[in-house]
Amino acid sequence: MCEKCVNAKYVSQKISKTRWRPVSHSSLQQPDIFATGSWDNEDNKISFWSIGNHGSSGMDEGFEGDPQLLCEHKHDGDVLDLQFLDQDRIVTTSSTGAVTIFRHHQNSQTISVSQRWPRVHRYPCDNAPCTGVVCSSPEIVTVGEDGKIIVFRADQEGVIRVIENADSSTIHAVTYLRTTEILTVNSIGQLKLWDLRQQSNSPSQILSLSGDRLPLHCVDRHPNQQHIVATGGQDGMLCVWDVRQGSTPFSLMEAHSAEMWEVHFHPTNPDHLFTCSEDGSLLHWETSTHSDMPSFLQGGRNNSMISRSAMAPAGGNQSLISTWLSGDSSKGRLETTHMLPSQTLSVNSLDVLGQCLVCGTDGEAIFVNRQVPV
């Protein structure tokens, strides 16, 4: 691990979530601004940071620099999730049950509240934490401890739709499967698919972990193969699912020794996947194809890409996808790398874009790596 590639910034607050500001797909530009949210502090905040050069004379100096705080804004309650809606707006979910859209004014480096829905997630007599959000501008979908799924539009004040009893247990995370379909994971090890075109308040499909029904905390969809999904949960196992086939995960990999908080496929190179955990580790999983041929041209039943202790997602054609879902561990086609110089307190959140990775910890530190080998 290249320790010089990692910049640590101590920020005097526990970081619960971090996300890169999106960059336009047409440009080859690397991301330079990210947002963080805090939790378990006396006053929680949402903050914007820059990893730009800030007037330094050369690239090398820029790489040595710490992230610089651009601006911050008080946040009511713990920030439980954070997603960019577009270049200037970010959506947060709160332990108070609120959903808020903040606007980052880049000219003045200030933050304002542009829309807020207080206490939308709630129990009959108390607020319910809003645990997850996913955005496809202008649409926003949130989930909560109250088992509700709520749909908003950024340009409308009211709530568009509430699926009242979507779950009898806590929904921990949500992501889009396709434009009109979402996936949720819950505290009894279930992965549920919802078709938002249907008026039904029931999921179109339920997949689940067999056995102990341990909570799932995070979910991410393969960016090219939309039926391939990765989840992580309380036991630190990485699960890979094919939602078209069967109702249980295709593959289970021993990843972490404690809860896995987030899993992310690399958005443009899904041969790479990243996970972070309560155990203080951040792992980079990658296919080891031993070939110069692009992964999307490789196939064949014998290219096993899974072992009990390591797994890497793969982009590309169906024969390759089915091989890494096959679970033959004898070929050792996977590599895992620890991305942090040393174990720390819980790594709660990570995000990766281009060659840049950022993560936030309970050790009141943000780590940035701008030379991720993808």
mmCIF file of C-alpha atoms in Angstrom:
data_model
loop_
_atom_site.group_PDB
_atom_site.id
_atom_site.type_symbol
_atom_site.label_atom_id
_atom_site.label_comp_id
_atom_site.label_asym_id
_atom_site.label_seq_id
_atom_site.Cartn_x
_atom_site.Cartn_y
_atom_site.Cartn_z
ATOM 1 C CA MET A 1 0.000 0.000 0.000
ATOM 2 C CA CYS A 2 1.402 3.381 -1.007
ATOM 3 C CA GLU A 3 1.196 5.289 2.251
ATOM 4 C CA LYS A 4 2.264 8.536 0.571
ATOM 5 C CA CYS A 5 -0.846 8.278 -1.593
ATOM 6 C CA VAL A 6 -3.089 8.611 1.461
ATOM 7 C CA ASN A 7 -3.738 11.975 3.076
ATOM 8 C CA ALA A 8 -5.290 11.977 6.544
ATOM 9 C CA LYS A 9 -7.173 14.986 7.835
ATOM 10 C CA TYR A 10 -8.237 15.148 11.483
ATOM 11 C CA VAL A 11 -11.534 16.990 11.744
ATOM 12 C CA SER A 12 -12.617 16.846 15.432
ATOM 13 C CA GLN A 13 -15.877 15.117 14.596
ATOM 14 C CA LYS A 14 -16.942 11.566 13.916
ATOM 15 C CA ILE A 15 -17.664 11.200 10.190
ATOM 16 C CA SER A 16 -20.732 9.126 9.339
ATOM 17 C CA LYS A 17 -20.946 9.698 5.579
ATOM 18 C CA THR A 18 -18.802 11.017 2.741
ATOM 19 C CA ARG A 19 -19.502 11.477 -0.989
ATOM 20 C CA TRP A 20 -17.644 12.944 -3.983
ATOM 21 C CA ARG A 21 -19.356 15.708 -5.890
ATOM 22 C CA PRO A 22 -20.144 14.261 -9.323
ATOM 23 C CA VAL A 23 -18.009 15.204 -12.326
ATOM 24 C CA SER A 24 -19.363 15.281 -15.855
ATOM 25 C CA HIS A 25 -19.011 11.944 -17.632
ATOM 26 C CA SER A 26 -17.716 13.603 -20.780
ATOM 27 C CA SER A 27 -14.709 15.163 -19.048
ATOM 28 C CA LEU A 28 -11.640 13.230 -17.966
ATOM 29 C CA GLN A 29 -11.490 15.446 -14.907
ATOM 30 C CA GLN A 30 -10.853 13.852 -11.514
ATOM 31 C CA PRO A 31 -13.191 14.796 -8.671
ATOM 32 C CA ASP A 32 -11.937 17.616 -6.465
ATOM 33 C CA ILE A 33 -14.751 18.338 -3.987
ATOM 34 C CA PHE A 34 -16.409 15.994 -1.515
ATOM 35 C CA ALA A 35 -18.970 16.366 1.251
ATOM 36 C CA THR A 36 -19.043 14.823 4.712
ATOM 37 C CA GLY A 37 -21.681 14.448 7.394
ATOM 38 C CA SER A 38 -21.035 13.858 11.083
ATOM 39 C CA TRP A 39 -22.721 11.897 13.837
ATOM 40 C CA ASP A 40 -22.581 11.389 17.599
ATOM 41 C CA ASN A 41 -21.211 14.895 18.156
ATOM 42 C CA GLU A 42 -22.684 17.680 20.247
ATOM 43 C CA ASP A 43 -23.324 19.681 17.080
ATOM 44 C CA ASN A 44 -23.420 17.734 13.858
ATOM 45 C CA LYS A 45 -22.469 19.284 10.538
ATOM 46 C CA ILE A 46 -22.469 18.863 6.830
ATOM 47 C CA SER A 47 -19.157 20.026 5.352
ATOM 48 C CA PHE A 48 -17.672 20.558 1.888
ATOM 49 C CA TRP A 49 -13.976 19.915 1.262
ATOM 50 C CA SER A 50 -11.604 20.493 -1.633
ATOM 51 C CA ILE A 51 -8.547 18.501 -2.652
ATOM 52 C CA GLY A 52 -7.593 21.013 -5.369
ATOM 53 C CA ASN A 53 -4.120 22.544 -5.551
ATOM 54 C CA HIS A 54 -5.121 25.836 -3.892
ATOM 55 C CA GLY A 55 -2.525 27.850 -5.732
ATOM 56 C CA SER A 56 0.385 25.534 -5.041
ATOM 57 C CA SER A 57 3.020 25.704 -7.751
ATOM 58 C CA GLY A 58 3.282 22.070 -8.801
ATOM 59 C CA MET A 59 1.293 18.863 -8.984
ATOM 60 C CA ASP A 60 3.527 17.175 -6.420
ATOM 61 C CA GLU A 61 2.775 19.831 -3.840
ATOM 62 C CA GLY A 62 -0.909 19.459 -4.607
ATOM 63 C CA PHE A 63 -0.733 15.731 -3.897
ATOM 64 C CA GLU A 64 0.913 16.402 -0.553
ATOM 65 C CA GLY A 65 -1.843 18.762 0.565
ATOM 66 C CA ASP A 66 -4.545 17.908 3.048
ATOM 67 C CA PRO A 67 -8.218 18.321 2.159
ATOM 68 C CA GLN A 68 -9.212 21.949 2.761
ATOM 69 C CA LEU A 69 -12.519 22.851 4.402
ATOM 70 C CA LEU A 70 -14.571 25.062 2.070
ATOM 71 C CA CYS A 71 -17.693 25.578 4.201
ATOM 72 C CA GLU A 72 -19.968 23.867 6.691
ATOM 73 C CA HIS A 73 -23.522 24.043 7.998
ATOM 74 C CA LYS A 74 -25.165 22.828 11.202
ATOM 75 C CA HIS A 75 -27.199 19.652 10.814
ATOM 76 C CA ASP A 76 -30.052 18.716 13.160
ATOM 77 C CA GLY A 77 -29.409 15.172 14.364
ATOM 78 C CA ASP A 78 -26.897 12.638 13.106
ATOM 79 C CA VAL A 79 -26.267 12.579 9.351
ATOM 80 C CA LEU A 80 -27.304 8.999 8.506
ATOM 81 C CA ASP A 81 -26.959 9.246 4.729
ATOM 82 C CA LEU A 82 -25.781 11.712 2.125
ATOM 83 C CA GLN A 83 -26.272 11.802 -1.663
ATOM 84 C CA PHE A 84 -25.567 14.448 -4.283
ATOM 85 C CA LEU A 85 -28.666 15.392 -6.244
ATOM 86 C CA ASP A 86 -26.595 17.374 -8.772
ATOM 87 C CA GLN A 87 -23.431 19.502 -8.845
ATOM 88 C CA ASP A 88 -24.756 22.040 -6.336
ATOM 89 C CA ARG A 89 -27.297 20.217 -4.185
ATOM 90 C CA ILE A 90 -26.933 17.420 -1.667
ATOM 91 C CA VAL A 91 -29.604 15.465 0.204
ATOM 92 C CA THR A 92 -29.121 14.372 3.827
ATOM 93 C CA THR A 93 -31.130 12.058 6.031
ATOM 94 C CA SER A 94 -31.246 12.534 9.779
ATOM 95 C CA SER A 95 -31.697 10.592 12.991
ATOM 96 C CA THR A 96 -34.575 13.029 13.632
ATOM 97 C CA GLY A 97 -36.508 11.557 10.679
ATOM 98 C CA ALA A 98 -35.932 14.639 8.511
ATOM 99 C CA VAL A 99 -34.805 14.850 4.881
ATOM 100 C CA THR A 100 -32.982 18.037 3.813
ATOM 101 C CA ILE A 101 -31.651 19.409 0.532
ATOM 102 C CA PHE A 102 -28.637 21.675 1.026
ATOM 103 C CA ARG A 103 -27.281 23.938 -1.709
ATOM 104 C CA HIS A 104 -23.555 24.581 -1.989
ATOM 105 C CA HIS A 105 -22.934 28.100 -3.337
ATOM 106 C CA GLN A 106 -19.525 27.749 -4.933
ATOM 107 C CA ASN A 107 -18.940 31.453 -5.582
ATOM 108 C CA SER A 108 -19.337 32.479 -1.950
ATOM 109 C CA GLN A 109 -18.434 29.065 -0.427
ATOM 110 C CA THR A 110 -21.574 28.997 1.690
ATOM 111 C CA ILE A 111 -24.297 26.413 2.274
ATOM 112 C CA SER A 112 -28.024 27.077 2.513
ATOM 113 C CA VAL A 113 -31.075 24.888 3.104
ATOM 114 C CA SER A 114 -33.089 24.788 -0.111
ATOM 115 C CA GLN A 115 -35.778 22.283 0.944
ATOM 116 C CA ARG A 116 -36.585 20.407 4.143
ATOM 117 C CA TRP A 117 -39.109 17.729 5.035
ATOM 118 C CA PRO A 118 -39.111 17.436 8.860
ATOM 119 C CA ARG A 119 -40.129 14.244 10.664
ATOM 120 C CA VAL A 120 -41.253 12.403 7.537
ATOM 121 C CA HIS A 121 -40.044 9.148 9.051
ATOM 122 C CA ARG A 122 -41.740 8.650 12.392
ATOM 123 C CA TYR A 123 -43.416 6.277 14.794
ATOM 124 C CA PRO A 124 -46.838 7.099 16.256
ATOM 125 C CA CYS A 125 -45.260 8.855 19.240
ATOM 126 C CA ASP A 126 -41.674 9.670 18.204
ATOM 127 C CA ASN A 127 -39.335 10.421 15.326
ATOM 128 C CA ALA A 128 -37.863 7.471 13.442
ATOM 129 C CA PRO A 129 -34.324 7.744 12.052
ATOM 130 C CA CYS A 130 -34.219 8.156 8.256
ATOM 131 C CA THR A 131 -31.518 5.617 7.446
ATOM 132 C CA GLY A 132 -30.941 5.860 3.695
ATOM 133 C CA VAL A 133 -31.466 7.920 0.543
ATOM 134 C CA VAL A 134 -30.955 7.495 -3.180
ATOM 135 C CA CYS A 135 -31.393 10.242 -5.788
ATOM 136 C CA SER A 136 -32.157 10.347 -9.475
ATOM 137 C CA SER A 137 -32.786 14.037 -9.971
ATOM 138 C CA PRO A 138 -35.371 15.347 -9.399
ATOM 139 C CA GLU A 139 -36.575 12.183 -7.647
ATOM 140 C CA ILE A 140 -35.466 11.316 -4.100
ATOM 141 C CA VAL A 141 -36.267 8.041 -2.321
ATOM 142 C CA THR A 142 -35.699 7.550 1.427
ATOM 143 C CA VAL A 143 -36.052 4.612 3.823
ATOM 144 C CA GLY A 144 -36.205 4.491 7.602
ATOM 145 C CA GLU A 145 -36.248 2.649 10.854
ATOM 146 C CA ASP A 146 -40.052 2.910 10.662
ATOM 147 C CA GLY A 147 -40.107 0.492 7.693
ATOM 148 C CA LYS A 148 -41.392 3.180 5.298
ATOM 149 C CA ILE A 149 -40.264 4.033 1.768
ATOM 150 C CA ILE A 150 -40.945 7.678 0.859
ATOM 151 C CA VAL A 151 -40.671 9.270 -2.586
ATOM 152 C CA PHE A 152 -40.080 13.025 -3.010
ATOM 153 C CA ARG A 153 -39.365 15.382 -5.864
ATOM 154 C CA ALA A 154 -36.797 18.102 -5.335
ATOM 155 C CA ASP A 155 -39.040 20.628 -7.090
ATOM 156 C CA GLN A 156 -42.158 19.883 -5.005
ATOM 157 C CA GLU A 157 -42.880 20.654 -1.380
ATOM 158 C CA GLY A 158 -45.127 17.716 -0.594
ATOM 159 C CA VAL A 159 -44.336 14.034 -0.400
ATOM 160 C CA ILE A 160 -45.081 12.211 -3.671
ATOM 161 C CA ARG A 161 -45.678 8.740 -2.283
ATOM 162 C CA VAL A 162 -45.388 6.772 0.960
ATOM 163 C CA ILE A 163 -45.191 2.969 1.047
ATOM 164 C CA GLU A 164 -46.406 2.823 4.613
ATOM 165 C CA ASN A 165 -45.621 -0.713 5.726
ATOM 166 C CA ALA A 166 -42.887 -1.579 3.288
ATOM 167 C CA ASP A 167 -41.104 -3.492 6.010
ATOM 168 C CA SER A 168 -41.853 -4.729 9.502
ATOM 169 C CA SER A 169 -38.178 -4.264 10.394
ATOM 170 C CA THR A 170 -35.661 -1.435 9.930
ATOM 171 C CA ILE A 171 -34.732 -0.688 6.318
ATOM 172 C CA HIS A 172 -31.024 0.125 6.368
ATOM 173 C CA ALA A 173 -30.223 1.144 2.778
ATOM 174 C CA VAL A 174 -31.707 1.748 -0.657
ATOM 175 C CA THR A 175 -30.388 1.957 -4.217
ATOM 176 C CA TYR A 176 -31.814 2.085 -7.738
ATOM 177 C CA LEU A 177 -31.839 -1.150 -9.706
ATOM 178 C CA ARG A 178 -33.273 0.496 -12.812
ATOM 179 C CA THR A 179 -34.962 3.841 -13.468
ATOM 180 C CA THR A 180 -38.262 2.760 -11.925
ATOM 181 C CA GLU A 181 -37.063 0.008 -9.589
ATOM 182 C CA ILE A 182 -35.350 0.227 -6.224
ATOM 183 C CA LEU A 183 -33.676 -2.286 -3.905
ATOM 184 C CA THR A 184 -33.827 -2.147 -0.104
ATOM 185 C CA VAL A 185 -31.985 -4.161 2.554
ATOM 186 C CA ASN A 186 -33.289 -4.700 6.059
ATOM 187 C CA SER A 187 -32.396 -5.843 9.543
ATOM 188 C CA ILE A 188 -33.509 -9.465 9.017
ATOM 189 C CA GLY A 189 -31.207 -10.199 6.070
ATOM 190 C CA GLN A 190 -33.669 -9.518 3.258
ATOM 191 C CA LEU A 191 -33.123 -7.801 -0.068
ATOM 192 C CA LYS A 192 -36.399 -6.488 -1.537
ATOM 193 C CA LEU A 193 -37.117 -5.217 -5.054
ATOM 194 C CA TRP A 194 -39.778 -2.553 -5.546
ATOM 195 C CA ASP A 195 -41.292 -1.448 -8.841
ATOM 196 C CA LEU A 196 -42.322 2.176 -8.296
ATOM 197 C CA ARG A 197 -44.616 2.063 -11.348
ATOM 198 C CA GLN A 198 -46.884 -0.340 -9.459
ATOM 199 C CA GLN A 199 -49.389 1.045 -6.967
ATOM 200 C CA SER A 200 -48.930 -2.063 -4.851
ATOM 201 C CA ASN A 201 -47.327 -1.647 -1.443
ATOM 202 C CA SER A 202 -45.674 -5.051 -1.742
ATOM 203 C CA PRO A 203 -42.222 -5.811 -3.132
ATOM 204 C CA SER A 204 -42.020 -7.456 -6.548
ATOM 205 C CA GLN A 205 -39.331 -9.837 -5.260
ATOM 206 C CA ILE A 206 -37.742 -10.829 -1.926
ATOM 207 C CA LEU A 207 -34.311 -12.407 -1.601
ATOM 208 C CA SER A 208 -32.834 -13.376 1.729
ATOM 209 C CA LEU A 209 -29.835 -14.742 3.548
ATOM 210 C CA SER A 210 -30.509 -18.238 4.750
ATOM 211 C CA GLY A 211 -29.778 -19.180 8.327
ATOM 212 C CA ASP A 212 -29.422 -16.558 11.015
ATOM 213 C CA ARG A 213 -31.151 -13.650 9.231
ATOM 214 C CA LEU A 214 -28.454 -11.198 10.240
ATOM 215 C CA PRO A 215 -28.994 -7.525 9.373
ATOM 216 C CA LEU A 216 -27.833 -6.238 5.992
ATOM 217 C CA HIS A 217 -26.461 -2.692 6.246
ATOM 218 C CA CYS A 218 -25.487 -1.740 2.688
ATOM 219 C CA VAL A 219 -26.199 -2.478 -0.953
ATOM 220 C CA ASP A 220 -24.754 -1.458 -4.325
ATOM 221 C CA ARG A 221 -25.649 -2.410 -7.873
ATOM 222 C CA HIS A 222 -23.110 -3.314 -10.545
ATOM 223 C CA PRO A 223 -23.033 -0.271 -12.878
ATOM 224 C CA ASN A 224 -23.142 -2.321 -16.115
ATOM 225 C CA GLN A 225 -24.871 -5.553 -15.127
ATOM 226 C CA GLN A 226 -27.947 -4.335 -13.301
ATOM 227 C CA HIS A 227 -28.963 -7.775 -12.085
ATOM 228 C CA ILE A 228 -25.717 -8.144 -10.116
ATOM 229 C CA VAL A 229 -25.885 -6.701 -6.599
ATOM 230 C CA ALA A 230 -23.438 -6.648 -3.683
ATOM 231 C CA THR A 231 -24.494 -6.375 -0.034
ATOM 232 C CA GLY A 232 -22.763 -6.343 3.336
ATOM 233 C CA GLY A 233 -24.002 -6.685 6.855
ATOM 234 C CA GLN A 234 -23.542 -7.449 10.492
ATOM 235 C CA ASP A 235 -21.272 -10.483 10.077
ATOM 236 C CA GLY A 236 -18.811 -8.658 7.790
ATOM 237 C CA MET A 237 -19.551 -11.025 4.893
ATOM 238 C CA LEU A 238 -19.672 -9.717 1.345
ATOM 239 C CA CYS A 239 -22.649 -11.195 -0.543
ATOM 240 C CA VAL A 240 -23.078 -11.126 -4.307
ATOM 241 C CA TRP A 241 -26.563 -11.685 -5.690
ATOM 242 C CA ASP A 242 -28.049 -12.259 -9.144
ATOM 243 C CA VAL A 243 -31.575 -10.907 -8.737
ATOM 244 C CA ARG A 244 -32.780 -12.773 -11.848
ATOM 245 C CA GLN A 245 -32.026 -16.172 -10.361
ATOM 246 C CA GLY A 246 -32.868 -17.738 -7.038
ATOM 247 C CA SER A 247 -33.730 -16.086 -3.774
ATOM 248 C CA THR A 248 -30.388 -16.421 -1.969
ATOM 249 C CA PRO A 249 -26.945 -14.925 -2.646
ATOM 250 C CA PHE A 250 -24.761 -16.567 -5.273
ATOM 251 C CA SER A 251 -21.579 -15.972 -3.355
ATOM 252 C CA LEU A 252 -20.575 -15.265 0.234
ATOM 253 C CA MET A 253 -17.074 -13.986 0.989
ATOM 254 C CA GLU A 254 -15.389 -13.463 4.328
ATOM 255 C CA ALA A 255 -14.498 -9.800 4.149
ATOM 256 C CA HIS A 256 -14.395 -8.128 7.564
ATOM 257 C CA SER A 257 -14.334 -9.224 11.202
ATOM 258 C CA ALA A 258 -17.183 -6.868 12.183
ATOM 259 C CA GLU A 259 -20.131 -5.043 10.571
ATOM 260 C CA MET A 260 -19.660 -3.952 6.960
ATOM 261 C CA TRP A 261 -21.030 -0.415 6.672
ATOM 262 C CA GLU A 262 -20.669 0.285 2.931
ATOM 263 C CA VAL A 263 -19.949 -1.516 -0.330
ATOM 264 C CA HIS A 264 -19.298 0.272 -3.632
ATOM 265 C CA PHE A 265 -18.521 -0.964 -7.117
ATOM 266 C CA HIS A 266 -16.197 1.410 -8.938
ATOM 267 C CA PRO A 267 -18.672 3.382 -11.093
ATOM 268 C CA THR A 268 -16.690 3.118 -14.344
ATOM 269 C CA ASN A 269 -14.458 0.094 -13.721
ATOM 270 C CA PRO A 270 -16.539 -2.492 -11.881
ATOM 271 C CA ASP A 271 -13.719 -5.045 -11.899
ATOM 272 C CA HIS A 272 -12.967 -3.146 -8.678
ATOM 273 C CA LEU A 273 -15.073 -3.062 -5.518
ATOM 274 C CA PHE A 274 -14.530 -1.376 -2.137
ATOM 275 C CA THR A 275 -15.830 -2.201 1.343
ATOM 276 C CA CYS A 276 -15.422 -0.610 4.783
ATOM 277 C CA SER A 277 -16.153 -1.843 8.248
ATOM 278 C CA GLU A 278 -16.551 -1.340 11.973
ATOM 279 C CA ASP A 279 -13.291 -3.324 12.286
ATOM 280 C CA GLY A 280 -11.380 -0.249 11.064
ATOM 281 C CA SER A 281 -10.466 -1.601 7.635
ATOM 282 C CA LEU A 282 -11.086 -0.429 4.080
ATOM 283 C CA LEU A 283 -10.647 -3.129 1.439
ATOM 284 C CA HIS A 284 -10.098 -2.884 -2.313
ATOM 285 C CA TRP A 285 -11.188 -6.045 -4.169
ATOM 286 C CA GLU A 286 -10.043 -6.581 -7.745
ATOM 287 C CA THR A 287 -10.027 -9.267 -10.385
ATOM 288 C CA SER A 288 -6.632 -10.704 -11.179
ATOM 289 C CA THR A 289 -7.031 -11.785 -14.786
ATOM 290 C CA HIS A 290 -3.318 -12.232 -15.636
ATOM 291 C CA SER A 291 -3.965 -10.903 -19.102
ATOM 292 C CA ASP A 292 -3.704 -7.661 -21.003
ATOM 293 C CA MET A 293 -7.026 -8.351 -22.643
ATOM 294 C CA PRO A 294 -9.763 -6.070 -21.285
ATOM 295 C CA SER A 295 -11.946 -7.908 -18.819
ATOM 296 C CA PHE A 296 -15.062 -7.421 -20.904
ATOM 297 C CA LEU A 297 -13.515 -9.552 -23.690
ATOM 298 C CA GLN A 298 -12.646 -12.423 -21.401
ATOM 299 C CA GLY A 299 -14.979 -15.234 -20.650
ATOM 300 C CA GLY A 300 -15.056 -18.957 -20.360
ATOM 301 C CA ARG A 301 -16.226 -21.204 -17.601
ATOM 302 C CA ASN A 302 -12.804 -21.753 -16.057
ATOM 303 C CA ASN A 303 -11.943 -18.157 -15.196
ATOM 304 C CA SER A 304 -12.930 -18.466 -11.577
ATOM 305 C CA MET A 305 -12.935 -15.153 -9.746
ATOM 306 C CA ILE A 306 -14.125 -16.034 -6.302
ATOM 307 C CA SER A 307 -12.570 -17.381 -3.168
ATOM 308 C CA ARG A 308 -13.833 -17.664 0.385
ATOM 309 C CA SER A 309 -11.660 -14.789 1.473
ATOM 310 C CA ALA A 310 -11.626 -12.532 -1.562
ATOM 311 C CA MET A 311 -13.899 -11.541 -4.355
ATOM 312 C CA ALA A 312 -13.883 -9.034 -7.151
ATOM 313 C CA PRO A 313 -16.737 -7.871 -9.308
ATOM 314 C CA ALA A 314 -16.289 -7.895 -13.016
ATOM 315 C CA GLY A 315 -17.573 -5.759 -15.834
ATOM 316 C CA GLY A 316 -18.539 -7.174 -19.124
ATOM 317 C CA ASN A 317 -20.190 -10.105 -20.770
ATOM 318 C CA GLN A 318 -22.380 -12.744 -19.266
ATOM 319 C CA SER A 319 -19.861 -15.592 -19.393
ATOM 320 C CA LEU A 320 -17.482 -13.589 -17.242
ATOM 321 C CA ILE A 321 -20.218 -12.535 -14.837
ATOM 322 C CA SER A 322 -21.391 -16.120 -14.394
ATOM 323 C CA THR A 323 -17.859 -17.310 -13.685
ATOM 324 C CA TRP A 324 -17.294 -14.898 -10.842
ATOM 325 C CA LEU A 325 -20.607 -15.875 -9.449
ATOM 326 C CA SER A 326 -19.668 -19.559 -9.651
ATOM 327 C CA GLY A 327 -17.572 -19.696 -6.494
ATOM 328 C CA ASP A 328 -14.742 -21.999 -7.632
ATOM 329 C CA SER A 329 -11.995 -20.819 -5.291
ATOM 330 C CA SER A 330 -9.130 -22.899 -6.664
ATOM 331 C CA LYS A 331 -7.883 -20.461 -9.291
ATOM 332 C CA GLY A 332 -7.083 -17.557 -6.959
ATOM 333 C CA ARG A 333 -8.155 -14.934 -9.477
ATOM 334 C CA LEU A 334 -8.847 -12.279 -6.855
ATOM 335 C CA GLU A 335 -6.797 -9.849 -4.870
ATOM 336 C CA THR A 336 -7.667 -7.789 -1.822
ATOM 337 C CA THR A 337 -5.683 -4.802 -0.626
ATOM 338 C CA HIS A 338 -5.945 -2.904 2.644
ATOM 339 C CA MET A 339 -6.354 0.728 1.633
ATOM 340 C CA LEU A 340 -5.521 2.403 4.963
ATOM 341 C CA PRO A 341 -1.986 2.589 6.372
ATOM 342 C CA SER A 342 -3.098 1.120 9.712
ATOM 343 C CA GLN A 343 -6.204 -0.111 11.478
ATOM 344 C CA THR A 344 -8.291 2.695 12.912
ATOM 345 C CA LEU A 345 -11.651 3.032 14.606
ATOM 346 C CA SER A 346 -14.719 2.180 12.551
ATOM 347 C CA VAL A 347 -14.571 3.224 8.882
ATOM 348 C CA ASN A 348 -18.201 4.305 8.467
ATOM 349 C CA SER A 349 -18.325 5.460 4.865
ATOM 350 C CA LEU A 350 -16.396 5.469 1.612
ATOM 351 C CA ASP A 351 -16.827 6.805 -1.889
ATOM 352 C CA VAL A 352 -14.786 6.257 -5.033
ATOM 353 C CA LEU A 353 -14.806 8.214 -8.310
ATOM 354 C CA GLY A 354 -12.138 8.162 -11.009
ATOM 355 C CA GLN A 355 -8.851 7.492 -9.230
ATOM 356 C CA CYS A 356 -9.998 9.212 -6.051
ATOM 357 C CA LEU A 357 -11.216 7.518 -2.897
ATOM 358 C CA VAL A 358 -12.387 9.149 0.335
ATOM 359 C CA CYS A 359 -13.460 7.576 3.613
ATOM 360 C CA GLY A 360 -14.594 8.850 7.004
ATOM 361 C CA THR A 361 -14.063 7.293 10.425
ATOM 362 C CA ASP A 362 -15.056 7.313 14.068
ATOM 363 C CA GLY A 363 -11.436 8.288 14.714
ATOM 364 C CA GLU A 364 -12.444 11.818 13.642
ATOM 365 C CA ALA A 365 -10.376 11.497 10.472
ATOM 366 C CA ILE A 366 -10.970 11.720 6.746
ATOM 367 C CA PHE A 367 -8.619 9.736 4.495
ATOM 368 C CA VAL A 368 -8.188 10.644 0.814
ATOM 369 C CA ASN A 369 -6.338 8.562 -1.774
ATOM 370 C CA ARG A 370 -5.914 10.165 -5.208
ATOM 371 C CA GLN A 371 -3.991 7.342 -6.839
ATOM 372 C CA VAL A 372 -6.375 4.407 -6.548
ATOM 373 C CA PRO A 373 -5.111 1.732 -8.969
ATOM 374 C CA VAL A 374 -8.213 1.178 -11.050
#
